[in-house]
CSV table of C-alpha atoms in Angstrom, one decimal:
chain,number,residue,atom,x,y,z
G,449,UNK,CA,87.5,93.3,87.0
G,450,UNK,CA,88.8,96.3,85.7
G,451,UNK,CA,90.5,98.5,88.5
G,452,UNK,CA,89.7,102.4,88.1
G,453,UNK,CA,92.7,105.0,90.0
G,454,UNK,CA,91.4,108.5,90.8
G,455,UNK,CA,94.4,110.5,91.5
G,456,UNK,CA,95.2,114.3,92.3
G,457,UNK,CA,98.5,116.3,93.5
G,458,UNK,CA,99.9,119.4,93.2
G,459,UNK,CA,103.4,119.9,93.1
G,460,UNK,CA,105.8,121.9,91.1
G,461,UNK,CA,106.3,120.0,87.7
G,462,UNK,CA,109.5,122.4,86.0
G,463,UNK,CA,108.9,121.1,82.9
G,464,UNK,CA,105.9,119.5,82.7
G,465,UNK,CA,105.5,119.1,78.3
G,466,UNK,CA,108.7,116.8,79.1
G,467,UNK,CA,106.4,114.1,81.3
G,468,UNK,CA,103.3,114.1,78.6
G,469,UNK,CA,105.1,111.5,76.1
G,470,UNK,CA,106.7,109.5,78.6
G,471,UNK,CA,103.5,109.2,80.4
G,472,UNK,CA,101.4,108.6,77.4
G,473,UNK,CA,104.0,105.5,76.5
G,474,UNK,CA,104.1,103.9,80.0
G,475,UNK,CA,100.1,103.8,79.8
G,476,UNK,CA,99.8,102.7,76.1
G,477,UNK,CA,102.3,99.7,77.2
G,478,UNK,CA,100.6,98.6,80.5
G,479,UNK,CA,96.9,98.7,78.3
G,480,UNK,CA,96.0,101.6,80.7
G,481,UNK,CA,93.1,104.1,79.4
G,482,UNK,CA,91.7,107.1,80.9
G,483,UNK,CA,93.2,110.8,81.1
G,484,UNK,CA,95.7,112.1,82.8
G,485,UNK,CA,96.3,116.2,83.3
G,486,UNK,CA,99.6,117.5,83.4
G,487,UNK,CA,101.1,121.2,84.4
G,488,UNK,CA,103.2,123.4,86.5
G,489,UNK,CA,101.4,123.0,89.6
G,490,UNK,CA,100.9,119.2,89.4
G,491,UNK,CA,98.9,116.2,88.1
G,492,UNK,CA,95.0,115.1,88.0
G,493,UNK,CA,93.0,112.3,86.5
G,494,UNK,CA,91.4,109.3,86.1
G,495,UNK,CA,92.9,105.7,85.0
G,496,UNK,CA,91.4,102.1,84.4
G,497,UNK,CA,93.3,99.2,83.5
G,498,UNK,CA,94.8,95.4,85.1
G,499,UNK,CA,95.6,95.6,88.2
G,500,UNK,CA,99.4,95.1,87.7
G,501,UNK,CA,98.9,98.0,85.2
G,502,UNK,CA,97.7,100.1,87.3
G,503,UNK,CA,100.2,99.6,89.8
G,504,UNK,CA,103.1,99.8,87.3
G,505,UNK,CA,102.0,103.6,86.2
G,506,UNK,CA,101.5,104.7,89.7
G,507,UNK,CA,104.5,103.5,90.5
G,508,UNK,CA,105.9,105.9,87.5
G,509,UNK,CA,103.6,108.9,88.9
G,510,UNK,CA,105.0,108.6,92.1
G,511,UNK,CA,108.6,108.7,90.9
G,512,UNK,CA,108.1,112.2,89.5
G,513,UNK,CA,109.2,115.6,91.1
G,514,UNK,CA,107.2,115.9,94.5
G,515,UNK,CA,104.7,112.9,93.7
G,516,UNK,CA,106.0,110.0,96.3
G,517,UNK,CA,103.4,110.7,98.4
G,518,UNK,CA,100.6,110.7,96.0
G,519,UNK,CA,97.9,109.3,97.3
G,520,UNK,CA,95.0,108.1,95.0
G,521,UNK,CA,91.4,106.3,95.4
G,522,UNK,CA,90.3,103.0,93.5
G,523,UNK,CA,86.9,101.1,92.5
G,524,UNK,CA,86.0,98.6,90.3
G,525,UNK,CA,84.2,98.0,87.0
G,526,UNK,CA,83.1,95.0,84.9
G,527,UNK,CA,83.8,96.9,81.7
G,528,UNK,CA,86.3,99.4,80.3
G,529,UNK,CA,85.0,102.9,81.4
G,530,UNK,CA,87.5,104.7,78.8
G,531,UNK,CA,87.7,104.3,75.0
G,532,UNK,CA,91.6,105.7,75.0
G,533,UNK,CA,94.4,107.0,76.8
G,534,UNK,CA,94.8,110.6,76.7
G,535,UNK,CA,97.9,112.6,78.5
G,536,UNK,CA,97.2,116.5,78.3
G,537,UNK,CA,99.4,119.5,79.0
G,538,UNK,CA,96.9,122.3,81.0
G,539,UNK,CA,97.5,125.4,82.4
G,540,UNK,CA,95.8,124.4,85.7
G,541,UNK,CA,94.9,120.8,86.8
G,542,UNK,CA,91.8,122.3,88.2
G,543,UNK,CA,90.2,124.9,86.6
G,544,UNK,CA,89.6,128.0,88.7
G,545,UNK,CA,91.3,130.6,87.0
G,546,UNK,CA,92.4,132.4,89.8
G,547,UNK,CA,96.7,132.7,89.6
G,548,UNK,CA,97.4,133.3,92.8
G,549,UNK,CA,95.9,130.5,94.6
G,550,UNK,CA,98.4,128.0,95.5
G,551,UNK,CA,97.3,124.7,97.6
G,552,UNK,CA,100.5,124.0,98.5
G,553,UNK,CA,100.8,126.7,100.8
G,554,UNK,CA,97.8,125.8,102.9
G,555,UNK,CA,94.1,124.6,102.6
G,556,UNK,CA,91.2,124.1,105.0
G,557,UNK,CA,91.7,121.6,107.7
G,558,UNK,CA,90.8,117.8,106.6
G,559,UNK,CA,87.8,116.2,107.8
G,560,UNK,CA,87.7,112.6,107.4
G,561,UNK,CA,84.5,110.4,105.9
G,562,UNK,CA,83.8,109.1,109.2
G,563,UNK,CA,83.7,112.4,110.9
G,564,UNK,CA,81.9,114.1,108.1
G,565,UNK,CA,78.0,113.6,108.6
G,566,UNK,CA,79.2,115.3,112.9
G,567,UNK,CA,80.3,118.2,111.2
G,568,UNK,CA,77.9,119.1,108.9
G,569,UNK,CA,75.4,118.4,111.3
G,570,UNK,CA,76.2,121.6,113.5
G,571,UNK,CA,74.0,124.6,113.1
G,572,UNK,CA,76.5,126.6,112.9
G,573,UNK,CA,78.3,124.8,109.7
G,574,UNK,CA,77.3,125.8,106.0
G,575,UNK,CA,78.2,123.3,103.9
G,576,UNK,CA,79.1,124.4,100.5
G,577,UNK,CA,78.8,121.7,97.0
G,578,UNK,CA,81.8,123.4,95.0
G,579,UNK,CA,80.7,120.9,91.9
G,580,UNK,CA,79.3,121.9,88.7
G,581,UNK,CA,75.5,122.4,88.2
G,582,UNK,CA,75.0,119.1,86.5
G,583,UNK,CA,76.7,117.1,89.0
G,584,UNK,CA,74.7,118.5,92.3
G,585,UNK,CA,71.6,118.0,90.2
G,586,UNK,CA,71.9,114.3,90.9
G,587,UNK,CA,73.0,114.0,94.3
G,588,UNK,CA,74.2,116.0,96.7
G,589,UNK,CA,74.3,116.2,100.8
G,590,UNK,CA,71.6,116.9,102.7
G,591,UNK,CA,70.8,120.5,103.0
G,592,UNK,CA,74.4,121.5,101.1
G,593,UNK,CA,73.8,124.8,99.4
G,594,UNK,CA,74.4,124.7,95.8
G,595,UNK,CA,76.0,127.4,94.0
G,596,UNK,CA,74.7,126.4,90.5
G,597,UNK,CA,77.8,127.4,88.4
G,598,UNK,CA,78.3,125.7,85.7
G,599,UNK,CA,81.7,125.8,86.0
G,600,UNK,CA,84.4,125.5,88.6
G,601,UNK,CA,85.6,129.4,87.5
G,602,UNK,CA,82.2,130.7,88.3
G,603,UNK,CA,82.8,130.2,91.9
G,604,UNK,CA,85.0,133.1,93.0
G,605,UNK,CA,82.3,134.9,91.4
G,606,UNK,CA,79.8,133.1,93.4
G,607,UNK,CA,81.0,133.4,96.3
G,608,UNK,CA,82.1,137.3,96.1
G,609,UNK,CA,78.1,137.6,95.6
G,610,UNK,CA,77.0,135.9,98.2
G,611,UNK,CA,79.6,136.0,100.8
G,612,UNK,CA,77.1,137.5,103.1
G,613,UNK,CA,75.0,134.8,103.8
G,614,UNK,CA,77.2,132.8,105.3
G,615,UNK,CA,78.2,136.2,108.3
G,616,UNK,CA,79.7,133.8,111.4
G,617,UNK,CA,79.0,130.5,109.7
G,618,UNK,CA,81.8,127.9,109.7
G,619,UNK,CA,82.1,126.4,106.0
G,620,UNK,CA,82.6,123.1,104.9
G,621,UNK,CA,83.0,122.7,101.3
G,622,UNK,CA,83.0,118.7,99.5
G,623,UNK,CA,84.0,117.7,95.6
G,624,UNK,CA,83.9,114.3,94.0
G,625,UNK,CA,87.4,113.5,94.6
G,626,UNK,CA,88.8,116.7,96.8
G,627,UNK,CA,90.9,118.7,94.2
G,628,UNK,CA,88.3,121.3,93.7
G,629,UNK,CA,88.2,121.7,97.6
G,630,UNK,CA,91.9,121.9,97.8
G,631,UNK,CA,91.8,125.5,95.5
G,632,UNK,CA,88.2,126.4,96.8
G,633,UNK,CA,89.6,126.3,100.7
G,634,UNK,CA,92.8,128.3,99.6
G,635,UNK,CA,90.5,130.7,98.4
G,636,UNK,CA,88.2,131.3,101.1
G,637,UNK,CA,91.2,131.6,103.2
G,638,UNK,CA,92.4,134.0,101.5
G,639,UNK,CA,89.6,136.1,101.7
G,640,UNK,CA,89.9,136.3,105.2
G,641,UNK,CA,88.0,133.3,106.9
G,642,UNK,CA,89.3,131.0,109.5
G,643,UNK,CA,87.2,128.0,109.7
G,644,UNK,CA,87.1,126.2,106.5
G,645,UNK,CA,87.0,122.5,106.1
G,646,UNK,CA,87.0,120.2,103.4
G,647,UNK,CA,85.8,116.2,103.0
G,648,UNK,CA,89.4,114.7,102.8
G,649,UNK,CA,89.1,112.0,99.8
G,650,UNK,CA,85.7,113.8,98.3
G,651,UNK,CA,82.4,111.9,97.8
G,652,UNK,CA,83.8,109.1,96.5
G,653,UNK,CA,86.2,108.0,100.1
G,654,UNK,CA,82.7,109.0,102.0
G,655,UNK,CA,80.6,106.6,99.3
G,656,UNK,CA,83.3,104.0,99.9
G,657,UNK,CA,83.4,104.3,103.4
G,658,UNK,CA,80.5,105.6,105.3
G,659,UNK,CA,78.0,102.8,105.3
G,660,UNK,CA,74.4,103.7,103.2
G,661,UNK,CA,71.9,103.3,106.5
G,662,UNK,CA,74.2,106.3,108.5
G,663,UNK,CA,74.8,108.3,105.2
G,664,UNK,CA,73.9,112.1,104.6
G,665,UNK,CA,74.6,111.9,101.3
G,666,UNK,CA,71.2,111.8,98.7
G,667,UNK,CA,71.2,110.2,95.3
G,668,UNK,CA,74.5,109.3,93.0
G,669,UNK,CA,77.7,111.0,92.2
G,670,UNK,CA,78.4,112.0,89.0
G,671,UNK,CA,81.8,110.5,88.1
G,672,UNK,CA,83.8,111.3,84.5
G,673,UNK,CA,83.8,108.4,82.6
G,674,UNK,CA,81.4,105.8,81.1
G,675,UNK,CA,79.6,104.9,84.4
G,676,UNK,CA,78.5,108.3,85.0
G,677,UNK,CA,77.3,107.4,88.3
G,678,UNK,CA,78.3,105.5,91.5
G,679,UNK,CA,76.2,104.8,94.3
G,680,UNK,CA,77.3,103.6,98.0
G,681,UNK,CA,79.8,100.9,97.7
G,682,UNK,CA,80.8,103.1,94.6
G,683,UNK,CA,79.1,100.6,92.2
G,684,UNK,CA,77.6,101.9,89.4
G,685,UNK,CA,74.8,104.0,89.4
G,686,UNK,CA,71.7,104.2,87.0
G,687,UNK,CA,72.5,107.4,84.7
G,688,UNK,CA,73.5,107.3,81.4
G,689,UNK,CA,75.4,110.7,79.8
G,690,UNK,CA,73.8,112.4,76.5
G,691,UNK,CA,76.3,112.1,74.0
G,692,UNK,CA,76.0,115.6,72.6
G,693,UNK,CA,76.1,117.7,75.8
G,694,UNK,CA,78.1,114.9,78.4
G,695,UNK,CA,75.4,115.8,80.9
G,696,UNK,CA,74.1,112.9,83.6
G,697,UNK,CA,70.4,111.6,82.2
G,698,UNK,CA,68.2,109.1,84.3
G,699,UNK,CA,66.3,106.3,82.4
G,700,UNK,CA,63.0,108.7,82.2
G,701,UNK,CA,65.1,111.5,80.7
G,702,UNK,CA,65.9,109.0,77.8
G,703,UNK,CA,62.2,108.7,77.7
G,704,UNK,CA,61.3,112.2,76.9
G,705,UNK,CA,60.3,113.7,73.6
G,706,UNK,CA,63.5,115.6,72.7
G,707,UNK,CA,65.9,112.5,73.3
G,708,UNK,CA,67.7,110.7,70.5
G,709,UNK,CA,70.1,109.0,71.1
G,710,UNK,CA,73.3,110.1,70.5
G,711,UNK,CA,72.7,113.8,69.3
G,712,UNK,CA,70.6,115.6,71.5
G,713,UNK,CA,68.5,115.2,75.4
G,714,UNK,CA,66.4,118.3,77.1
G,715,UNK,CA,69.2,119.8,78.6
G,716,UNK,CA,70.8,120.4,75.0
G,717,UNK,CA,67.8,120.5,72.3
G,718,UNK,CA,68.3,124.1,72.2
G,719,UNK,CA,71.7,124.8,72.5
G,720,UNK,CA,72.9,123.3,68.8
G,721,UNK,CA,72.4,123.7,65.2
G,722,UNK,CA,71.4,121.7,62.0
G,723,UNK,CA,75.2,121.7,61.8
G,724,UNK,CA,76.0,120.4,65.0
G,725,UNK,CA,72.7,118.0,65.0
G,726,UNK,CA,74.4,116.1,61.4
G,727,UNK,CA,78.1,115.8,63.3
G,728,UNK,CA,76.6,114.2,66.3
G,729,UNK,CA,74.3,112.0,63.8
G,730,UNK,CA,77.4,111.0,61.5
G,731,UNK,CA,78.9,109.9,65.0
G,732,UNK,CA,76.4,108.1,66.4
G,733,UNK,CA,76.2,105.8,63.0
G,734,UNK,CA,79.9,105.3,62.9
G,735,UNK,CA,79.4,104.3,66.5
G,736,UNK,CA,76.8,101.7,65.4
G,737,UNK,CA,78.8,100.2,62.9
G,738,UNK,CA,82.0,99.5,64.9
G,739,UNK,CA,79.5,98.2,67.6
G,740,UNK,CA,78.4,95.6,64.6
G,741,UNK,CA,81.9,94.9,63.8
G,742,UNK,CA,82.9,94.2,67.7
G,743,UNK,CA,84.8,97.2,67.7
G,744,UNK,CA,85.0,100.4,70.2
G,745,UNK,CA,84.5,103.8,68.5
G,746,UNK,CA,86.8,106.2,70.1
G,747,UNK,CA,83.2,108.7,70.1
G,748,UNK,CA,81.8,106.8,72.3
């Protein structure tokens, strides 16, 4: 079994450029692949590999300035969910775009898995899905309120615009893992509220620990690598991703008249040109013929 490491923490890297190469060696040698995220306020990614390999890099990424208490979240897979290993320099971990938000001065308070589905069970609790458009589209919690941003930026925006609804309302917000929750709470704290809370691990610790007949949570989670999905037990789920536009498709989507395979779906058939279309067709024969071969195109 392959073991899979989901791992976020801020922290004040110096020099971050200085930790890509040595990083991008240490996982190379171990046979780790995945992506890591490096910048001045910390790390973020996602890495699959042996389990000795594993344990050898986080051992590494908890050697480095302000990371020895790193904590990070594991499932398993059959098969290698990453073609490569990719170590990137970022301007933010996260991206929110907002400079002056800072995690590491405070966040909303913690709520654990097992306390979760009390909480957002109050009536006076809105709980918030601070997750991308594509990702709430297959699962979410029961009667969460989804922004429908397609990007983690859009939500200051969001939330200046509808601020309102949510007058004497206690907010809980949730993420696949919890990063996004960590800048999302120091936000809404610093717009002035008191009671915000966040799901401490993300979707994935409650999918891992909360067991499926006492579970709030409806559908899959959208995960960012070759699974796509994971269900309860975080095993994998049943969506595949359209190669041209990365989005999450169920096995009826696949079925519809503007799939093929490898260039467009129904989310994208309109959002690329003749151009585009040929790229994503040269790629999804190169793909084909390393498949033939026995071989793993990095495309795919």
């Amino acid at each position: 079994m392959i073991t899979i490491a989901a791992l976020y923490h801020f922290t004040r890297f110096a020099d971050p450029a200085s930790l890509r190469a040595p990083l991008q060696t240490a996982a190379e040698a171990q046979g780790i692949r995945g992506s890591l995220l490096i910048a001045a306020e910390g790390i973020n990614g996602t890495i699959a590999g042996s389990r000795s390999g594993i344990d050898a890099l986080l051992t590494m990424i908890r050697a480095l300035p302000g990371c020895a208490d790193l904590e990070h979240k594991e499932s398993w897979s059959e098969t290698m969910p990453f073609g490569r290993m990719k170590v990137r320099l970022k301007r933010e971990i996260v991206t929110m775009g907002q400079p002056d938000i800072d995690p590491r001065a405070r966040v909303g308070h913690y709520v654990a898995a097992q306390d979760w589905n009390d909480l957002i069970s109050q009536p006076d609790v809105a709980v918030i899905d601070t997750r991308n458009d594509y990702e709430v589209a297959i699962g979410t919690f029961r009667g969460a309120v989804d922004p429908d941003t397609r990007s983690f930026r859009d939500f200051p925006a969001w939330w200046a615009a509808n601020k309102d609804r949510f007058h004497n309302k206690r907010i809980a917000m949730f993420c696949t893992g919890g990063i996004r929750c960590e800048k999302s709470t120091n936000f809404l704290l610093g717009q002035g509220l008191d009671e915000v809370y966040h799901l401490k691990g993300g979707i994935l610790k409650y999918l891992e620990d909360v067991p499926q007949d006492q579970s709030l949570w409806d559908g899959e989670c959208y995960v960012f690598d070759q699974r796509v999905s994971v269900g309860h037990g975080l095993v994998p789920g049943a969506y595949d991703s359209c190669h041209a536009c990365r989005r999450p498709l169920a096995p009826d989507d696949k079925l519809r008249p503007e799939y093929e395979l490898g260039v467009q779906c129904h989310h994208c058939v309109d959002e690329y040109g003749p151009e585009d279309r040929a790229r994503f067709r040269e790629r999804m024969h190169q793909m084909t013929l390393a498949q033939k071969r026995g071989q793993r195109h990095l495309g795919g």
